[in-house]
PDB file of C-alpha atoms in Angstrom:
ATOM      1  CA  MET A   1     -96.144   6.294  10.856  1.00 52.00           C
ATOM      2  CA  LYS A   2     -93.307   8.295   9.611  1.00 58.00           C
ATOM      3  CA  LYS A   3     -92.393   5.357   7.427  1.00 58.00           C
ATOM      4  CA  LYS A   4     -95.816   5.264   5.837  1.00 64.00           C
ATOM      5  CA  ILE A   5     -95.630   8.942   4.821  1.00 68.00           C
ATOM      6  CA  PHE A   6     -92.000   8.779   3.818  1.00 62.00           C
ATOM      7  CA  ILE A   7     -92.411   6.037   1.175  1.00 66.00           C
ATOM      8  CA  PRO A   8     -95.228   7.814  -0.785  1.00 64.00           C
ATOM      9  CA  ILE A   9     -93.278  11.103  -0.654  1.00 69.00           C
ATOM     10  CA  ILE A  10     -90.170   9.411  -2.067  1.00 67.00           C
ATOM     11  CA  ALA A  11     -92.271   7.723  -4.752  1.00 62.00           C
ATOM     12  CA  LEU A  12     -93.903  11.050  -5.628  1.00 65.00           C
ATOM     13  CA  ALA A  13     -90.490  12.754  -5.735  1.00 61.00           C
ATOM     14  CA  LEU A  14     -89.197  10.040  -8.084  1.00 62.00           C
ATOM     15  CA  VAL A  15     -92.211  10.476 -10.382  1.00 58.00           C
ATOM     16  CA  VAL A  16     -91.745  14.263 -10.416  1.00 55.00           C
ATOM     17  CA  CYS A  17     -87.997  13.895 -11.103  1.00 55.00           C
ATOM     18  CA  CYS A  18     -88.634  11.474 -13.966  1.00 54.00           C
ATOM     19  CA  ALA A  19     -91.285  13.760 -15.448  1.00 55.00           C
ATOM     20  CA  VAL A  20     -89.080  16.835 -15.151  1.00 53.00           C
ATOM     21  CA  GLY A  21     -85.959  14.958 -16.315  1.00 55.00           C
ATOM     22  CA  GLY A  22     -87.794  13.652 -19.399  1.00 56.00           C
ATOM     23  CA  THR A  23     -88.780  17.162 -20.456  1.00 58.00           C
ATOM     24  CA  ILE A  24     -85.254  18.573 -20.193  1.00 68.00           C
ATOM     25  CA  ALA A  25     -83.602  18.399 -23.632  1.00 71.00           C
ATOM     26  CA  TRP A  26     -80.132  19.231 -24.874  1.00 83.00           C
ATOM     27  CA  LEU A  27     -79.885  21.663 -27.793  1.00 89.00           C
ATOM     28  CA  THR A  28     -78.067  19.952 -30.676  1.00 88.00           C
ATOM     29  CA  ASP A  29     -77.377  20.526 -34.358  1.00 87.00           C
ATOM     30  CA  VAL A  30     -75.565  18.747 -37.176  1.00 88.00           C
ATOM     31  CA  THR A  31     -74.413  19.928 -40.633  1.00 90.00           C
ATOM     32  CA  ASP A  32     -74.675  18.198 -43.945  1.00 90.00           C
ATOM     33  CA  PRO A  33     -71.385  16.509 -44.891  1.00 90.00           C
ATOM     34  CA  VAL A  34     -69.007  18.408 -47.178  1.00 89.00           C
ATOM     35  CA  LYS A  35     -67.264  16.017 -49.532  1.00 87.00           C
ATOM     36  CA  ASN A  36     -63.928  17.026 -51.101  1.00 86.00           C
ATOM     37  CA  THR A  37     -62.985  15.265 -54.314  1.00 81.00           C
ATOM     38  CA  PHE A  38     -59.442  15.787 -55.556  1.00 81.00           C
ATOM     39  CA  THR A  39     -58.851  15.350 -59.253  1.00 73.00           C
ATOM     40  CA  VAL A  40     -55.551  14.845 -60.987  1.00 75.00           C
ATOM     41  CA  GLY A  41     -53.766  17.560 -62.936  1.00 79.00           C
ATOM     42  CA  ASN A  42     -51.942  16.385 -66.024  1.00 89.00           C
ATOM     43  CA  ILE A  43     -49.929  17.461 -69.014  1.00 92.00           C
ATOM     44  CA  SER A  44     -50.049  15.424 -72.181  1.00 94.00           C
ATOM     45  CA  ILE A  45     -48.142  16.219 -75.365  1.00 96.00           C
ATOM     46  CA  GLU A  46     -47.266  14.573 -78.640  1.00 97.00           C
ATOM     47  CA  LEU A  47     -44.840  15.282 -81.454  1.00 97.00           C
ATOM     48  CA  LYS A  48     -45.803  14.198 -84.954  1.00 97.00           C
ATOM     49  CA  GLU A  49     -44.531  14.674 -88.444  1.00 95.00           C
ATOM     50  CA  THR A  50     -45.843  13.572 -91.823  1.00 92.00           C
ATOM     51  CA  PRO A  51     -43.863  10.437 -92.611  1.00 88.00           C
ATOM     52  CA  VAL A  52     -41.547  10.664 -95.622  1.00 85.00           C
ATOM     53  CA  GLU A  53     -39.348   7.800 -96.833  1.00 80.00           C
ATOM     54  CA  THR A  54     -36.419   9.970 -97.897  1.00 83.00           C
ATOM     55  CA  TYR A  55     -35.627  13.641 -98.110  1.00 86.00           C
ATOM     56  CA  LYS A  56     -33.706  14.498-101.291  1.00 90.00           C
ATOM     57  CA  MET A  57     -31.330  17.423-101.075  1.00 92.00           C
ATOM     58  CA  VAL A  58     -31.125  19.661-104.136  1.00 94.00           C
ATOM     59  CA  PRO A  59     -29.043  22.835-103.775  1.00 95.00           C
ATOM     60  CA  GLY A  60     -31.187  25.958-103.430  1.00 95.00           C
ATOM     61  CA  CYS A  61     -34.445  24.020-102.908  1.00 95.00           C
ATOM     62  CA  THR A  62     -36.734  23.621 -99.915  1.00 96.00           C
ATOM     63  CA  ILE A  63     -37.894  20.368 -98.416  1.00 95.00           C
ATOM     64  CA  ALA A  64     -41.303  20.005 -96.771  1.00 95.00           C
ATOM     65  CA  LYS A  65     -40.873  19.065 -93.123  1.00 95.00           C
ATOM     66  CA  ASP A  66     -43.708  19.552 -90.639  1.00 96.00           C
ATOM     67  CA  PRO A  67     -42.858  18.527 -87.069  1.00 97.00           C
ATOM     68  CA  THR A  68     -45.730  19.656 -84.864  1.00 97.00           C
ATOM     69  CA  ALA A  69     -45.779  19.639 -81.070  1.00 97.00           C
ATOM     70  CA  THR A  70     -49.307  19.345 -79.662  1.00 97.00           C
ATOM     71  CA  VAL A  71     -50.463  20.042 -76.121  1.00 97.00           C
ATOM     72  CA  LYS A  72     -53.443  17.751 -75.620  1.00 96.00           C
ATOM     73  CA  ALA A  73     -56.854  18.955 -74.450  1.00 95.00           C
ATOM     74  CA  GLY A  74     -57.234  19.525 -70.718  1.00 93.00           C
ATOM     75  CA  SER A  75     -53.508  19.805 -69.997  1.00 94.00           C
ATOM     76  CA  GLU A  76     -52.469  22.202 -67.264  1.00 92.00           C
ATOM     77  CA  ASP A  77     -50.818  25.524 -68.090  1.00 93.00           C
ATOM     78  CA  CYS A  78     -47.332  24.545 -69.197  1.00 93.00           C
ATOM     79  CA  TYR A  79     -44.109  25.418 -70.901  1.00 95.00           C
ATOM     80  CA  LEU A  80     -43.782  23.479 -74.136  1.00 96.00           C
ATOM     81  CA  PHE A  81     -40.181  22.868 -75.157  1.00 96.00           C
ATOM     82  CA  VAL A  82     -38.720  21.553 -78.396  1.00 97.00           C
ATOM     83  CA  LYS A  83     -35.108  20.485 -78.492  1.00 96.00           C
ATOM     84  CA  VAL A  84     -33.647  20.609 -82.011  1.00 97.00           C
ATOM     85  CA  GLU A  85     -30.537  18.516 -82.514  1.00 96.00           C
ATOM     86  CA  LYS A  86     -28.531  19.014 -85.695  1.00 96.00           C
ATOM     87  CA  SER A  87     -25.802  16.726 -86.951  1.00 95.00           C
ATOM     88  CA  ALA A  88     -22.339  18.279 -86.986  1.00 94.00           C
ATOM     89  CA  ASN A  89     -22.566  18.890 -90.732  1.00 96.00           C
ATOM     90  CA  PHE A  90     -26.179  20.102 -90.892  1.00 96.00           C
ATOM     91  CA  ASP A  91     -25.292  23.811 -91.066  1.00 96.00           C
ATOM     92  CA  THR A  92     -22.919  23.106 -93.958  1.00 96.00           C
ATOM     93  CA  PHE A  93     -25.802  21.794 -96.071  1.00 96.00           C
ATOM     94  CA  MET A  94     -29.078  23.187 -94.745  1.00 97.00           C
ATOM     95  CA  THR A  95     -30.927  25.910 -92.846  1.00 97.00           C
ATOM     96  CA  PHE A  96     -34.246  26.268 -91.051  1.00 97.00           C
ATOM     97  CA  GLU A  97     -36.171  28.813 -89.007  1.00 96.00           C
ATOM     98  CA  THR A  98     -38.488  28.133 -86.107  1.00 97.00           C
ATOM     99  CA  ALA A  99     -42.150  28.994 -86.503  1.00 97.00           C
ATOM    100  CA  ASP A 100     -43.629  32.123 -84.931  1.00 97.00           C
ATOM    101  CA  GLY A 101     -44.294  31.922 -81.201  1.00 97.00           C
ATOM    102  CA  TRP A 102     -41.183  29.944 -80.266  1.00 98.00           C
ATOM    103  CA  THR A 103     -38.508  31.615 -78.126  1.00 96.00           C
ATOM    104  CA  VAL A 104     -34.934  30.381 -77.874  1.00 96.00           C
ATOM    105  CA  LEU A 105     -34.332  29.337 -74.252  1.00 94.00           C
ATOM    106  CA  SER A 106     -30.863  30.878 -74.100  1.00 89.00           C
ATOM    107  CA  GLU A 107     -28.527  32.362 -76.678  1.00 87.00           C
ATOM    108  CA  GLY A 108     -26.847  29.634 -78.689  1.00 83.00           C
ATOM    109  CA  SER A 109     -29.032  26.880 -77.259  1.00 88.00           C
ATOM    110  CA  ASN A 110     -30.901  24.387 -79.379  1.00 94.00           C
ATOM    111  CA  VAL A 111     -33.973  24.515 -77.132  1.00 96.00           C
ATOM    112  CA  TYR A 112     -37.073  26.569 -77.938  1.00 97.00           C
ATOM    113  CA  TYR A 113     -40.127  27.105 -75.764  1.00 97.00           C
ATOM    114  CA  ARG A 114     -43.564  28.666 -75.605  1.00 97.00           C
ATOM    115  CA  GLU A 115     -46.143  29.161 -72.864  1.00 96.00           C
ATOM    116  CA  VAL A 116     -49.354  27.200 -73.365  1.00 96.00           C
ATOM    117  CA  LYS A 117     -52.520  27.863 -71.356  1.00 95.00           C
ATOM    118  CA  ASN A 118     -55.032  25.164 -70.422  1.00 92.00           C
ATOM    119  CA  ASN A 119     -57.565  24.587 -73.188  1.00 91.00           C
ATOM    120  CA  ALA A 120     -60.480  22.236 -73.801  1.00 93.00           C
ATOM    121  CA  ALA A 121     -59.115  21.419 -77.269  1.00 96.00           C
ATOM    122  CA  ASP A 122     -55.799  20.077 -78.572  1.00 96.00           C
ATOM    123  CA  GLN A 123     -53.343  22.878 -79.350  1.00 97.00           C
ATOM    124  CA  PRO A 124     -50.936  22.068 -82.210  1.00 98.00           C
ATOM    125  CA  PHE A 125     -47.813  24.181 -82.737  1.00 98.00           C
ATOM    126  CA  PRO A 126     -45.696  23.785 -85.892  1.00 98.00           C
ATOM    127  CA  VAL A 127     -41.989  23.817 -85.051  1.00 98.00           C
ATOM    128  CA  LEU A 128     -40.582  25.033 -88.378  1.00 98.00           C
ATOM    129  CA  LYS A 129     -41.487  28.253 -90.151  1.00 97.00           C
ATOM    130  CA  ASP A 130     -43.581  27.423 -93.228  1.00 97.00           C
ATOM    131  CA  ASN A 131     -43.029  23.708 -92.457  1.00 97.00           C
ATOM    132  CA  LYS A 132     -39.792  23.499 -94.393  1.00 96.00           C
ATOM    133  CA  VAL A 133     -36.025  23.304 -94.333  1.00 96.00           C
ATOM    134  CA  ALA A 134     -33.832  24.740 -97.076  1.00 97.00           C
ATOM    135  CA  VAL A 135     -30.824  23.267 -98.823  1.00 97.00           C
ATOM    136  CA  LYS A 136     -28.163  25.943 -99.179  1.00 96.00           C
ATOM    137  CA  ASP A 137     -27.447  27.078-102.722  1.00 96.00           C
ATOM    138  CA  THR A 138     -23.735  26.865-101.898  1.00 96.00           C
ATOM    139  CA  VAL A 139     -23.873  23.056-101.720  1.00 95.00           C
ATOM    140  CA  THR A 140     -21.793  21.550-104.547  1.00 94.00           C
ATOM    141  CA  LYS A 141     -21.824  18.209-106.336  1.00 93.00           C
ATOM    142  CA  LYS A 142     -18.538  17.353-104.650  1.00 94.00           C
ATOM    143  CA  MET A 143     -20.152  17.914-101.219  1.00 94.00           C
ATOM    144  CA  MET A 144     -23.094  15.721-102.233  1.00 93.00           C
ATOM    145  CA  ASP A 145     -20.739  12.998-103.484  1.00 94.00           C
ATOM    146  CA  THR A 146     -19.189  12.712-100.009  1.00 93.00           C
ATOM    147  CA  ILE A 147     -22.627  11.839 -98.657  1.00 92.00           C
ATOM    148  CA  ILE A 148     -23.240   9.332-101.462  1.00 90.00           C
ATOM    149  CA  GLU A 149     -19.928   7.636-100.596  1.00 93.00           C
ATOM    150  CA  ALA A 150     -20.725   7.594 -96.863  1.00 92.00           C
ATOM    151  CA  PRO A 151     -24.531   7.753 -96.339  1.00 91.00           C
ATOM    152  CA  GLU A 152     -24.052   7.737 -92.560  1.00 93.00           C
ATOM    153  CA  THR A 153     -22.648  11.271 -92.903  1.00 93.00           C
ATOM    154  CA  ALA A 154     -25.902  12.673 -94.293  1.00 93.00           C
ATOM    155  CA  PRO A 155     -27.108  15.723 -92.346  1.00 95.00           C
ATOM    156  CA  THR A 156     -29.796  15.012 -89.760  1.00 94.00           C
ATOM    157  CA  LEU A 157     -32.283  17.075 -87.811  1.00 94.00           C
ATOM    158  CA  THR A 158     -33.918  15.577 -84.708  1.00 95.00           C
ATOM    159  CA  PHE A 159     -36.797  17.047 -82.678  1.00 96.00           C
ATOM    160  CA  THR A 160     -37.847  16.121 -79.141  1.00 96.00           C
ATOM    161  CA  ALA A 161     -40.746  17.767 -77.282  1.00 96.00           C
ATOM    162  CA  TYR A 162     -41.058  18.243 -73.510  1.00 95.00           C
ATOM    163  CA  ALA A 163     -43.661  19.917 -71.300  1.00 95.00           C
ATOM    164  CA  VAL A 164     -43.471  21.178 -67.712  1.00 93.00           C
ATOM    165  CA  GLN A 165     -46.229  22.646 -65.566  1.00 91.00           C
ATOM    166  CA  MET A 166     -45.989  26.404 -65.141  1.00 88.00           C
ATOM    167  CA  GLN A 167     -46.985  26.490 -61.474  1.00 82.00           C
ATOM    168  CA  ASN A 168     -46.366  24.603 -58.285  1.00 75.00           C
ATOM    169  CA  GLY A 169     -47.256  25.289 -54.666  1.00 69.00           C
ATOM    170  CA  GLU A 170     -44.600  27.985 -54.477  1.00 74.00           C
ATOM    171  CA  GLY A 171     -45.712  30.015 -57.512  1.00 75.00           C
ATOM    172  CA  THR A 172     -44.820  30.135 -61.172  1.00 80.00           C
ATOM    173  CA  PHE A 173     -41.624  28.684 -62.623  1.00 81.00           C
ATOM    174  CA  SER A 174     -39.575  30.598 -65.164  1.00 89.00           C
ATOM    175  CA  ALA A 175     -38.946  28.826 -68.469  1.00 91.00           C
ATOM    176  CA  GLN A 176     -35.308  28.241 -67.467  1.00 91.00           C
ATOM    177  CA  GLU A 177     -36.317  26.706 -64.112  1.00 89.00           C
ATOM    178  CA  ALA A 178     -38.886  24.538 -65.864  1.00 89.00           C
ATOM    179  CA  TRP A 179     -36.316  23.327 -68.414  1.00 91.00           C
ATOM    180  CA  GLU A 180     -33.981  22.354 -65.562  1.00 89.00           C
ATOM    181  CA  LYS A 181     -36.731  20.008 -64.302  1.00 85.00           C
ATOM    182  CA  VAL A 182     -36.689  17.921 -67.505  1.00 82.00           C
ATOM    183  CA  GLN A 183     -33.204  18.407 -68.828  1.00 70.00           C
ATOM    184  CA  PRO A 184     -32.190  15.005 -70.154  1.00 60.00           C
TER     185      PRO A 184
END
């Protein structure tokens, strides 16, 4: 008889446990996903000049010359450098001045720089003041004749532009430190 009572009690206990167990719930929660998209920083520059077939030197006259360094739209904050290389005889025949806004990197260097902030538009910067070079009025016919006899000795002026980001994970570079990153 004990067996007959025991089986229904166990069955009832199982039903009660299942009913109670089914009503017990765990508290849970979940967040919406947070997606991180990493874009690419960039610096883009160009150096252009109005093409001219030949530049004729006439003592005391100026020659139009318009090299322009442009930091392209969307570029990061950067140092824009222009390296100006003169032939050994350039200073004998000609002179030039850099346009406003350029700073010589170090005394006696041929490298000029400026700080350029990020912008949504292209930012052009003329390199030469008034877009010209001047032929010295002290140049003589005899000096010119040496160039006619050996055209490879004609004075030359070469421009090269460079750009370096202003900041990295450690802070802001100085112009000198930035130039050391690209020094050819």
